[in-house]
Amino acid sequence: MSVIEDDDREAAIPGQRPPRASVGSHRIEEEVFGKAYDPQTVRRIWAFVHPYRKKIYLSVAAVLVFTATQLAIPLTIGWAIDGGMVAGGDTANLLWAVVAFGVAVLLNFGASYVQETQVGTVAENVLFDMRRAMFAQLQRVSLSFMDKTEVGRLMSRLQGDVNSMQEFLETSVISVGDIVLLFGIVIVLLTLDPWLGLLTLVTMPVLFIVRIFWLPPAKRAFWAAHETNSLTNGAMAEGINGVRTVQNLERQKVNFDLYDDKAYHNLQTQLTGSKFAQVMVPIVDSLTGIAMATVVLVGGSLVLNGSLQVGVIVTFLFYIQRFFDPIRSLTMQYSIMQRAMTSGRRITEVLDLPVTITDKQDALVLTSDMDGSVAFHDVVFGYDPNRPVLKNVSFRVNPGETVALVGPTGSGKTSAMALVHRFYEVQGGAVLVGGHDVRNITQESLGEQVAMVLQEPFLFTGSVLDNIRYNKASATRDDVITAAKAVGAHEFIMRLPQGYDSQLEQRGSNLSLGQRQLLSFARALVADAKILVLDEATANIDSYTERQIQKALETLLEGRTGLVIAHRLATIRGADRIIVLQNGEKIEEGNHDELMALGGLYSRLYNMNYASFDDIPEDLVAQANAKAAST
Amino acid sequence: MITLKAGRDRSRGDARAHLAAVHAGKGRTPLVRISIFSLRHYWQASLAIGATIVASVLQLMIPRLLGHAVDQAQNVLSAAAQGAEQALFWTAMTLLAVSVARGFFTLVQNYYSESVGHHVGYELRLAFYDKVQKLSYSYHDRVHSGDLITLGLLDLDGVRMFFSTGLVRVVLLAVLIGVGAFMLFTTDALLAMLALSFVPFVAWRSSAAQLTLRATWLVLQERLSVLTRVMEENLGGIRVVRAFSGQKFELGKFDAASKAALELAHRRVFIRVSNTSMMTFSFFAAMGLVLWVGGNKVIAGEMSVGTLASFLTFMTILQMPVRQLGLMVNSFARAATCGERFYAFIDEKIEIEDKPGSVPLAITQGTLRFEDVHFTYPGASHPTLTGVSFEARAGETIGIVGAPGSGKSTIAHLIPRFYDVTAGRITIDGQDVRDVTVESLRRRVGVVQQDSFLFTTTIENNIAYGDPWAKETKIEKAAESAQLHNYIVGLPAEYDTVVGERGVSLSGGQRQRLAIARSLVTRPSVLVFDDSTAAIDAGTEHRIRSAIRRFAKDRITIIIAHRLSSLMHADRILFLDDGQIAEQGSHEALLALGGRYKALYDLQTRPDEDIEIERAAQ
């Protein structure tokens, strides 16, 4: 058969990668080489630390004590030796030295415990506080911001950025200790013996300089290892999530090779990273060796001159063991600070997001005894103020009435629905609920009186019961079951392993679309609001479920004011009134028969006999428009 | 500069050669298997272990040398030591040489043990990825993708790290403590005992703490993932939250999850800190004892100051590795549990594989036959298909309709062998699908799935997914047939627009059209639409159908759908009921039959008007 010769796959050259194939999708994060200190960001971070400042002061004090004891321990050993530790010497001095040693050790124990627990818990607290502040802010910011922003990007701020702040807080108190230790060692060594001290300390700047040159390429190598690792893991996750499609299209071999490229590249960068990390070991060890040799050689000759005691040599040797630690951690701290400043800036960006929709000071609380009407008065609205989506739209939905909003894609139906809930602020005119401008009502009470069903049912992880009840805490189990029965969801819920207590996995992915839809109806029913705003689903559901949904919809609208973005002709015909929107303007209004008699856009679209207005191809809509305009 | 472009290194061998090695030691305990697998890199592993031994011995020499130096320095004062200065010089030089050498050997030790770990990680990754791709649908139905990702990330890492953090550390500690203790005991038994007195305590605390920390870490991860989920769902469902004024409710959920995680995080801080503080304290306490007892010995003339100094420095050297004993214990515990899970996955039986001696599918007539096919999903009590038989010839279109759960999609999944039939057989041109190679079968059978996965890459690469060598014209033609071309050319980067999770998001209908285009590119002999036009409007669907029909002369098309307008034009329609074909025939014949199909048809057409949707679509 002809198809076989036409198969380009046969042209594949072994070992070569196909031109149009890739695996994985990880986005490479930019390397951070920013400022290590930004006063404004630091001030904002400090605001989060401020409530815990007493603990911070305490731990800084503890760090100072801790560092002092670290300096004291080698000194007491030296004193013990020089205080008469020779054959036939005096044990009294030794006893005092050992007692001093013991005191230092006890202080060291207490101080390190206090310091580490305080810093550790404060850092955790600040981390959680920051995350909460961001999360709470995101609950208030306008939806127009949320519309534009990827959830993944926000999550990386709520997690990654906050974590690097935690790391920064934990290490910064310790680096205070490191700085003190560094100066402490320098001072102690110079006091014990200026010459020997100076000669020993010469190695310190050497390491410092070596690290300054080493750090940038090493950081790049570590970063590359980290990023290629993420790339490889991203490809793996994609391979798992898309495995059915991969097998379906027989991409295993190609994908294996592409994955191998990534994994192998990661292997190479990891090895480079290891080289960079380990190359410091012999350098530090050699410098330590030089310092020790210097002490032995120079110290020995000083002892010969009689200007130095043996105990001092021992003290020096002890200090040298800890000599390079502060330098190592201080140079690391620099990168941590760079990262923290960048993260801090990103965190403050979220915290500073403007909240455009707020309750007025004297906003009134909408109660269930309001009349339940909805009215649009000359409403002008656009996501971009220069391009209005709704242009002077006025209509009224009387209490208890069901009004269908219809119109081609982009006519402004969804925006109109969002405005009833004050998701956005109108640019002109007003939206009235129960006779009150929505801007004069508290948002919370508006939400309680206006229930909303979205086109895409959204469920939360948790039990079926919790999903139907959502935040209506007063709803009892019976209320939930009654609602589920009313919308016809009870049967399938009872078939789930634990009935109403069954857990929904991954946003209800274990349920069919139709079932999720019914649950979202039940949720709206439990909310028991006077007004229902509903965006009918467009996706095709099997006929049986669809029937159920239609019936549920009738139940839902009973005794309520309904504003429905209708897609199905059955729903449209069942409405008390139909409002036809087009390009943001209301062009027709009336019941089905009136509109049919009018012979406008509605009747033309209706006569095309599509099962839904949304099914009608755009070119046919354009034709209908042209005809409607000409008549 | 380090770049992230993966270069193709010709010198590296065939990656598939590593795949068999992962099965070495099958049936043995995980730790044995990991060791066998790691030690395959024998020269790197020997270098690492050899260097560890040398570096440890060198490190043990340092306290000795320092002790000598102290004694020599003291001897300088006494007239008896003539060559004291000379001796000091040599001690200093030896000290320097030993330090440099130790640094070098530590470098070798660390680098090669990490290198073994990285190589092992690379090979395990390949084996894991290969296995994921090979395991059939029934496995992936059973195992949650999140669990697989954890397996490939965390468990794999636990196995990979075993050599460097477990095995090498055993050698290091054995040499340091063993040889060190020997040296100390031969010098002064009492002082040696005091000097080492902190070791058992620290070893115990550090192991216990690490194991507790590991256990709490696992719980913390779980609690943090709950918190993550609360945040993700809140942001993803922000409209529902706002619509029901659920902000306070959501903050309550957040606080509860956050508090649970924070409490545990605090507890972990206390576990960690109280253990490290205690370990440090016990170390210093032992040092104080050595100082007191040793000092008295010096005063009594039984010991030199240098020996005492070497005891004290020896203790400082030993402190760090002993503290890390907990990490070693942790590494063993982690490798044992991770290894068990990982190897259980690697050893998983692949259900659908080529039979020995299977040949590629040869298509001659292009006839598909279901012969009394029965199918029951693994673990299910009820059969999904019972005795399904039908035949389809090249050029024919078969429609399959039925209530949810009647077994429609199962038919789609059996043809390319995503599952194997329980009884009966499926043949293409007389060849049982189980007797031909899976690859050749799947290349000839295209299934457009209900929820096709969109890869985060360009539209072009997505369409060419099944044939990444496809020429541009072929891709465009497929997109045109799927009625997607016009949309694509309206995008800013046209065919190079990145879609998927991190790209432009497509609507349900657009995704389905892309999936159709993707299947068209592979030009299958059997093309199955598994309810894959549900989100596409009837008009567009009609145009797709007419476009495809032009190339369908040699092909069998099977359409599975809820919407009758999608399949009423088929040559034959199968009405499935509870796994059996209840009715079959053309649309007209089935309507005339007046059975279940007719009832469904009536349900779908508007109750008060008898207008055929089909006519509207044309």
Short mmCIF file of N, CA, C and O in Angstrom, two decimals, chain A residues 1 6 9 17 20 25 88-89 91 128 132 138-139 141 147 159 224 229 233 244 247-248 250-253 255 257 260-261 266 274 278 285 304 421 424 444 447 461 470-471 506 540 542-543 547 573 609 615, chain B residues 2 8 12 15-16 76 102-103 107 110 114 122 125 133 135 137 141 144 153 228 233-234 239 242-245 248 250 255 258 296 299 439 447 456 460 465-466 468 470 523 534 537 554 562-563 603-604 606 608:
data_model
loop_
_atom_site.label_atom_id
_atom_site.label_comp_id
_atom_site.label_asym_id
_atom_site.label_seq_id
_atom_site.Cartn_x
_atom_site.Cartn_y
_atom_site.Cartn_z
N MET A 1 0.82 -1.21 0.00
CA MET A 1 0.00 0.00 0.00
C MET A 1 0.86 1.26 0.00
O MET A 1 1.95 1.29 0.54
N ASP A 6 5.47 6.21 1.90
CA ASP A 6 5.42 7.62 2.23
C ASP A 6 5.88 7.91 3.66
O ASP A 6 5.94 9.03 4.09
N ARG A 9 9.54 8.10 8.48
CA ARG A 9 10.29 7.52 9.59
C ARG A 9 11.33 6.53 9.12
O ARG A 9 12.34 6.33 9.74
N ARG A 17 19.45 12.27 15.62
CA ARG A 17 18.20 12.68 16.26
C ARG A 17 17.29 13.34 15.23
O ARG A 17 17.78 14.11 14.40
N ARG A 20 12.48 17.24 14.36
CA ARG A 20 11.34 17.86 15.04
C ARG A 20 10.99 17.15 16.33
O ARG A 20 9.85 16.78 16.54
N SER A 25 10.42 20.12 29.18
CA SER A 25 10.01 21.49 28.90
C SER A 25 10.42 22.45 29.99
O SER A 25 9.88 23.51 30.13
N GLY A 88 56.65 17.03 87.46
CA GLY A 88 56.83 17.60 88.78
C GLY A 88 56.22 18.97 88.94
O GLY A 88 56.53 19.70 89.88
N GLY A 89 55.33 19.34 88.02
CA GLY A 89 54.70 20.67 88.08
C GLY A 89 53.58 20.72 89.10
O GLY A 89 53.39 19.81 89.92
N THR A 91 49.71 20.79 90.18
CA THR A 91 48.40 20.37 89.68
C THR A 91 47.31 21.41 89.93
O THR A 91 46.25 21.38 89.31
N PHE A 128 6.78 30.96 57.02
CA PHE A 128 5.34 30.72 56.95
C PHE A 128 4.57 32.04 56.94
O PHE A 128 3.56 32.15 56.25
N ARG A 132 2.06 33.28 54.06
CA ARG A 132 0.67 33.61 54.35
C ARG A 132 0.32 35.01 53.86
O ARG A 132 -0.74 35.24 53.30
N LEU A 138 -3.04 37.54 47.55
CA LEU A 138 -3.58 36.99 46.31
C LEU A 138 -5.08 36.77 46.40
O LEU A 138 -5.77 36.71 45.39
N GLN A 139 -5.60 36.63 47.63
CA GLN A 139 -7.05 36.49 47.77
C GLN A 139 -7.76 37.81 47.51
O GLN A 139 -8.95 37.84 47.26
N VAL A 141 -6.32 40.54 45.45
CA VAL A 141 -6.01 41.27 44.22
C VAL A 141 -7.08 40.99 43.17
O VAL A 141 -7.79 39.99 43.23
N ASP A 147 -5.97 36.67 36.00
CA ASP A 147 -6.21 36.19 34.64
C ASP A 147 -4.91 36.13 33.84
O ASP A 147 -4.70 35.25 33.04
N GLN A 159 6.80 29.36 47.08
CA GLN A 159 7.64 28.28 47.60
C GLN A 159 9.12 28.55 47.47
O GLN A 159 9.81 28.73 48.46
N ALA A 224 24.95 25.06 36.38
CA ALA A 224 24.72 24.22 35.20
C ALA A 224 24.32 22.81 35.61
O ALA A 224 23.42 22.21 35.02
N ASN A 229 20.09 19.06 35.66
CA ASN A 229 19.37 18.08 36.46
C ASN A 229 17.86 18.34 36.37
O ASN A 229 17.08 17.42 36.14
N ASN A 233 15.02 15.90 34.82
CA ASN A 233 13.85 15.50 35.59
C ASN A 233 12.56 15.95 34.92
O ASN A 233 11.55 15.25 34.98
N ARG A 244 1.03 7.45 27.69
CA ARG A 244 0.04 6.82 26.81
C ARG A 244 0.19 7.34 25.38
O ARG A 244 0.14 6.58 24.42
N GLN A 247 3.36 5.87 23.79
CA GLN A 247 3.19 4.49 23.30
C GLN A 247 2.27 4.45 22.09
O GLN A 247 2.48 3.69 21.16
N ASN A 248 1.27 5.29 22.13
CA ASN A 248 0.31 5.37 21.04
C ASN A 248 1.02 5.73 19.73
O ASN A 248 0.72 5.19 18.68
N GLU A 250 4.32 5.48 19.21
CA GLU A 250 5.60 4.77 19.06
C GLU A 250 6.80 5.71 19.07
O GLU A 250 7.64 5.69 18.17
N ARG A 251 6.87 6.53 20.07
CA ARG A 251 8.00 7.45 20.16
C ARG A 251 9.06 6.96 21.12
O ARG A 251 10.01 7.69 21.44
N GLN A 252 8.93 5.76 21.65
CA GLN A 252 9.83 5.32 22.72
C GLN A 252 11.31 5.43 22.35
O GLN A 252 12.11 5.93 23.13
N LYS A 253 11.65 4.93 21.15
CA LYS A 253 13.07 4.91 20.79
C LYS A 253 13.64 6.31 20.66
O LYS A 253 14.70 6.62 21.20
N ASN A 255 12.47 9.03 21.95
CA ASN A 255 12.49 9.69 23.26
C ASN A 255 13.63 9.18 24.14
O ASN A 255 14.23 9.93 24.88
N ASP A 257 16.53 8.17 23.19
CA ASP A 257 17.78 8.81 22.76
C ASP A 257 17.84 10.27 23.21
O ASP A 257 18.88 10.76 23.65
N ASP A 260 18.43 10.36 26.81
CA ASP A 260 19.82 10.02 27.06
C ASP A 260 20.72 11.23 26.86
O ASP A 260 21.63 11.49 27.64
N ASP A 261 20.45 12.01 25.82
CA ASP A 261 21.23 13.24 25.60
C ASP A 261 21.19 14.13 26.84
O ASP A 261 22.20 14.65 27.28
N ASN A 266 23.76 16.01 31.73
CA ASN A 266 23.71 16.25 33.17
C ASN A 266 24.86 15.53 33.86
O ASN A 266 25.51 16.10 34.75
N SER A 274 31.48 18.58 40.47
CA SER A 274 32.25 17.88 41.50
C SER A 274 33.71 18.32 41.48
O SER A 274 34.32 18.52 42.52
N GLN A 278 35.55 19.92 44.66
CA GLN A 278 36.62 19.20 45.35
C GLN A 278 37.97 19.85 45.21
O GLN A 278 38.85 19.60 46.01
N ASP A 285 43.75 22.25 52.45
CA ASP A 285 44.64 21.39 53.22
C ASP A 285 46.10 21.84 53.10
O ASP A 285 46.85 21.81 54.08
N LEU A 304 63.06 28.64 71.39
CA LEU A 304 64.51 28.61 71.63
C LEU A 304 65.00 29.95 72.18
O LEU A 304 65.80 30.02 73.10
N HIS A 421 -20.94 39.74 39.76
CA HIS A 421 -20.22 39.36 40.97
C HIS A 421 -19.14 40.34 41.34
O HIS A 421 -18.38 40.11 42.28
N TYR A 424 -14.79 42.43 38.35
CA TYR A 424 -14.11 43.58 37.77
C TYR A 424 -14.94 44.81 38.07
O TYR A 424 -16.12 44.71 38.39
N GLU A 444 -18.42 40.16 50.49
CA GLU A 444 -18.77 38.89 51.09
C GLU A 444 -20.27 38.61 51.01
O GLU A 444 -20.70 37.53 50.63
N GLY A 447 -21.37 37.76 47.54
CA GLY A 447 -21.06 36.37 47.22
C GLY A 447 -22.06 35.41 47.83
O GLY A 447 -22.37 34.36 47.25
N THR A 461 -9.67 19.03 46.05
CA THR A 461 -9.33 17.75 46.67
C THR A 461 -10.01 17.71 48.03
O THR A 461 -9.99 18.69 48.76
N TYR A 470 -18.79 23.32 50.43
CA TYR A 470 -17.77 24.35 50.29
C TYR A 470 -17.70 25.24 51.52
O TYR A 470 -17.47 24.73 52.61
N ASN A 471 -17.91 26.57 51.41
CA ASN A 471 -17.70 27.34 52.63
C ASN A 471 -18.99 27.65 53.38
O ASN A 471 -19.03 28.49 54.27
N GLN A 506 -7.19 14.58 42.74
CA GLN A 506 -6.76 15.56 41.74
C GLN A 506 -7.93 16.32 41.09
O GLN A 506 -8.19 16.20 39.91
N ASN A 540 -19.38 18.52 24.91
CA ASN A 540 -20.39 17.50 24.69
C ASN A 540 -20.31 16.39 25.71
O ASN A 540 -19.28 15.77 25.89
N ASP A 542 -22.29 12.90 27.25
CA ASP A 542 -23.18 11.88 26.69
C ASP A 542 -24.64 12.22 26.97
O ASP A 542 -24.97 12.88 27.95
N SER A 543 -25.49 11.76 26.12
CA SER A 543 -26.89 12.21 26.11
C SER A 543 -27.61 11.94 27.42
O SER A 543 -28.46 12.70 27.83
N ARG A 547 -29.17 14.95 29.75
CA ARG A 547 -30.58 15.00 30.15
C ARG A 547 -30.71 15.35 31.63
O ARG A 547 -31.48 16.21 32.04
N ARG A 573 -34.65 28.25 24.89
CA ARG A 573 -36.10 28.30 24.67
C ARG A 573 -36.87 28.28 25.98
O ARG A 573 -37.96 28.82 26.09
N ASN A 609 -30.25 25.69 12.75
CA ASN A 609 -30.48 24.36 13.30
C ASN A 609 -29.26 23.69 13.91
O ASN A 609 -29.15 22.48 13.87
N ASP A 615 -21.84 26.20 18.29
CA ASP A 615 -21.39 25.29 17.26
C ASP A 615 -21.29 25.96 15.89
O ASP A 615 -20.67 25.45 14.98
N ILE B 2 29.88 28.01 30.72
CA ILE B 2 29.19 26.72 30.67
C ILE B 2 27.82 26.95 30.03
O ILE B 2 27.07 27.82 30.46
N ARG B 8 26.39 16.46 21.45
CA ARG B 8 26.36 15.03 21.16
C ARG B 8 27.79 14.52 21.15
O ARG B 8 28.57 14.84 20.29
N ARG B 12 30.84 8.62 23.60
CA ARG B 12 30.12 7.81 24.57
C ARG B 12 29.48 6.61 23.89
O ARG B 12 29.05 6.68 22.74
N ALA B 15 23.90 3.91 24.84
CA ALA B 15 23.24 4.03 26.13
C ALA B 15 22.47 2.76 26.48
O ALA B 15 22.34 2.41 27.65
N ARG B 16 21.99 2.06 25.47
CA ARG B 16 21.18 0.87 25.75
C ARG B 16 21.99 -0.25 26.37
O ARG B 16 21.43 -1.17 26.97
N VAL B 76 63.98 21.81 72.71
CA VAL B 76 64.91 22.87 72.29
C VAL B 76 65.51 23.54 73.51
O VAL B 76 66.69 23.90 73.55
N ARG B 102 47.44 14.61 51.92
CA ARG B 102 46.11 14.28 52.40
C ARG B 102 45.04 15.03 51.59
O ARG B 102 44.03 14.47 51.20
N GLY B 103 45.33 16.30 51.32
CA GLY B 103 44.39 17.09 50.52
C GLY B 103 44.18 16.45 49.17
O GLY B 103 43.05 16.29 48.70
N LEU B 107 40.77 14.73 47.74
CA LEU B 107 40.18 15.12 46.46
C LEU B 107 39.84 13.90 45.63
O LEU B 107 38.74 13.76 45.10
N ASN B 110 36.87 11.99 47.27
CA ASN B 110 35.57 12.64 47.09
C ASN B 110 35.14 12.64 45.63
O ASN B 110 34.00 12.35 45.30
N GLU B 114 31.96 10.54 44.22
CA GLU B 114 30.84 11.25 43.60
C GLU B 114 30.66 10.83 42.15
O GLU B 114 29.54 10.69 41.66
N TYR B 122 23.15 8.18 36.34
CA TYR B 122 22.88 8.27 34.90
C TYR B 122 22.30 6.95 34.38
O TYR B 122 21.30 6.93 33.67
N ARG B 125 18.82 6.27 35.72
CA ARG B 125 17.84 7.11 35.05
C ARG B 125 17.42 6.50 33.72
O ARG B 125 16.24 6.46 33.39
N GLN B 133 8.59 3.67 29.79
CA GLN B 133 8.06 3.65 28.42
C GLN B 133 7.57 2.26 28.03
O GLN B 133 6.72 2.14 27.15
N LEU B 135 6.38 -0.25 30.15
CA LEU B 135 5.26 -0.82 30.91
C LEU B 135 3.94 -0.44 30.24
O LEU B 135 3.76 0.68 29.79
N TYR B 137 -0.30 -0.08 29.48
CA TYR B 137 -1.37 0.75 30.03
C TYR B 137 -1.86 0.25 31.38
O TYR B 137 -2.13 1.04 32.27
N ASP B 141 -2.36 2.47 34.56
CA ASP B 141 -3.70 2.68 35.13
C ASP B 141 -3.66 2.49 36.64
O ASP B 141 -4.36 3.15 37.39
N HIS B 144 -0.22 5.66 40.19
CA HIS B 144 -0.39 7.10 40.05
C HIS B 144 0.88 7.73 39.48
O HIS B 144 1.99 7.38 39.89
N LEU B 153 12.65 10.32 41.07
CA LEU B 153 13.45 11.41 41.63
C LEU B 153 14.09 10.98 42.95
O LEU B 153 15.30 10.88 43.06
N THR B 228 0.86 22.83 49.56
CA THR B 228 1.02 23.18 48.16
C THR B 228 -0.28 22.99 47.40
O THR B 228 -0.67 23.83 46.60
N GLU B 233 -4.76 24.77 44.31
CA GLU B 233 -6.18 24.69 43.98
C GLU B 233 -6.85 26.04 44.18
O GLU B 233 -7.74 26.41 43.43
N ASN B 234 -6.40 26.75 45.18
CA ASN B 234 -6.98 28.07 45.40
C ASN B 234 -6.71 28.98 44.20
O ASN B 234 -7.61 29.64 43.69
N ARG B 239 -11.77 31.65 40.64
CA ARG B 239 -13.11 32.16 40.31
C ARG B 239 -14.18 31.53 41.19
O ARG B 239 -15.12 32.21 41.60
N ARG B 242 -13.86 33.16 44.60
CA ARG B 242 -14.43 34.51 44.63
C ARG B 242 -15.95 34.44 44.53
O ARG B 242 -16.67 35.16 45.21
N ALA B 243 -16.44 33.55 43.65
CA ALA B 243 -17.87 33.48 43.41
C ALA B 243 -18.62 33.09 44.67
O ALA B 243 -19.72 33.56 44.92
N PHE B 244 -18.00 32.26 45.51
CA PHE B 244 -18.67 31.83 46.73
C PHE B 244 -18.16 32.59 47.94
O PHE B 244 -18.34 32.17 49.07
N SER B 245 -17.48 33.72 47.69
CA SER B 245 -16.87 34.51 48.77
C SER B 245 -16.10 33.62 49.73
O SER B 245 -16.23 33.73 50.94
N LYS B 248 -12.14 33.76 53.12
CA LYS B 248 -11.86 33.48 54.53
C LYS B 248 -11.74 31.98 54.74
O LYS B 248 -10.88 31.50 55.44
N GLU B 250 -10.87 29.82 52.57
CA GLU B 250 -9.62 29.35 51.98
C GLU B 250 -8.44 29.67 52.89
O GLU B 250 -7.53 28.87 53.04
N ASP B 255 -4.32 28.11 56.69
CA ASP B 255 -3.75 28.18 58.03
C ASP B 255 -3.66 26.81 58.68
O ASP B 255 -2.67 26.51 59.35
N SER B 258 -0.89 25.00 57.00
CA SER B 258 0.36 25.67 57.31
C SER B 258 0.79 25.38 58.75
O SER B 258 1.95 25.12 59.03
N ASN B 296 47.75 15.48 84.49
CA ASN B 296 48.29 14.89 85.70
C ASN B 296 49.41 13.91 85.38
O ASN B 296 50.40 13.83 86.10
N ILE B 299 52.46 15.84 84.63
CA ILE B 299 53.06 16.35 85.86
C ILE B 299 53.75 15.21 86.62
O ILE B 299 54.84 15.38 87.18
N GLU B 439 5.74 -2.54 17.70
CA GLU B 439 6.09 -1.29 17.04
C GLU B 439 5.41 -1.19 15.67
O GLU B 439 4.80 -0.18 15.34
N VAL B 447 -4.62 5.93 17.09
CA VAL B 447 -5.77 6.19 17.95
C VAL B 447 -5.73 7.65 18.38
O VAL B 447 -4.75 8.10 18.96
N THR B 456 4.93 20.13 25.90
CA THR B 456 5.35 21.52 25.91
C THR B 456 6.48 21.71 24.90
O THR B 456 7.65 21.58 25.23
N GLU B 460 4.46 22.63 15.80
CA GLU B 460 5.01 21.79 14.74
C GLU B 460 5.50 20.46 15.32
O GLU B 460 5.16 19.39 14.83
N TYR B 465 4.75 14.59 16.32
CA TYR B 465 5.21 13.75 17.42
C TYR B 465 5.41 12.29 17.02
O TYR B 465 6.37 11.64 17.42
N GLY B 466 4.50 11.78 16.22
CA GLY B 466 4.60 10.38 15.82
C GLY B 466 5.55 10.16 14.66
O GLY B 466 5.90 9.03 14.35
N PRO B 468 8.76 12.40 13.76
CA PRO B 468 9.56 13.62 13.90
C PRO B 468 10.45 13.91 12.69
O PRO B 468 11.16 14.90 12.69
N ALA B 470 9.03 14.12 9.75
CA ALA B 470 8.04 14.57 8.75
C ALA B 470 8.46 15.91 8.14
O ALA B 470 9.02 16.77 8.81
N ARG B 523 -0.17 8.66 9.09
CA ARG B 523 -0.87 7.93 8.01
C ARG B 523 -1.15 6.48 8.36
O ARG B 523 -0.60 5.55 7.75
N ALA B 534 -15.45 15.48 20.87
CA ALA B 534 -16.52 15.97 21.75
C ALA B 534 -16.47 17.48 21.93
O ALA B 534 -17.51 18.13 22.01
N ASP B 537 -16.87 21.76 17.59
CA ASP B 537 -18.26 22.03 17.20
C ASP B 537 -18.62 21.23 15.95
O ASP B 537 -17.76 20.80 15.19
N ASP B 554 -7.81 3.83 1.50
CA ASP B 554 -7.13 2.59 1.88
C ASP B 554 -7.19 2.34 3.38
O ASP B 554 -6.48 1.49 3.89
N HIS B 562 -20.32 10.13 21.34
CA HIS B 562 -21.62 10.25 21.98
C HIS B 562 -22.60 10.91 21.03
O HIS B 562 -23.76 10.61 20.97
N ARG B 563 -22.06 11.89 20.30
CA ARG B 563 -22.91 12.70 19.44
C ARG B 563 -23.16 11.93 18.16
O ARG B 563 -22.24 11.61 17.42
N LEU B 603 -33.58 11.04 21.62
CA LEU B 603 -33.13 11.80 22.79
C LEU B 603 -32.28 12.99 22.38
O LEU B 603 -32.33 14.06 22.97
N GLN B 604 -31.48 12.75 21.33
CA GLN B 604 -30.52 13.79 20.96
C GLN B 604 -31.10 14.86 20.05
O GLN B 604 -30.61 15.97 20.01
N ARG B 606 -33.96 17.49 18.88
CA ARG B 606 -34.81 18.32 19.71
C ARG B 606 -36.19 17.67 19.83
O ARG B 606 -36.76 17.21 18.85
N ASP B 608 -39.22 18.66 20.16
CA ASP B 608 -40.41 19.11 19.43
C ASP B 608 -40.20 19.25 17.94
O ASP B 608 -41.12 19.51 17.19
#
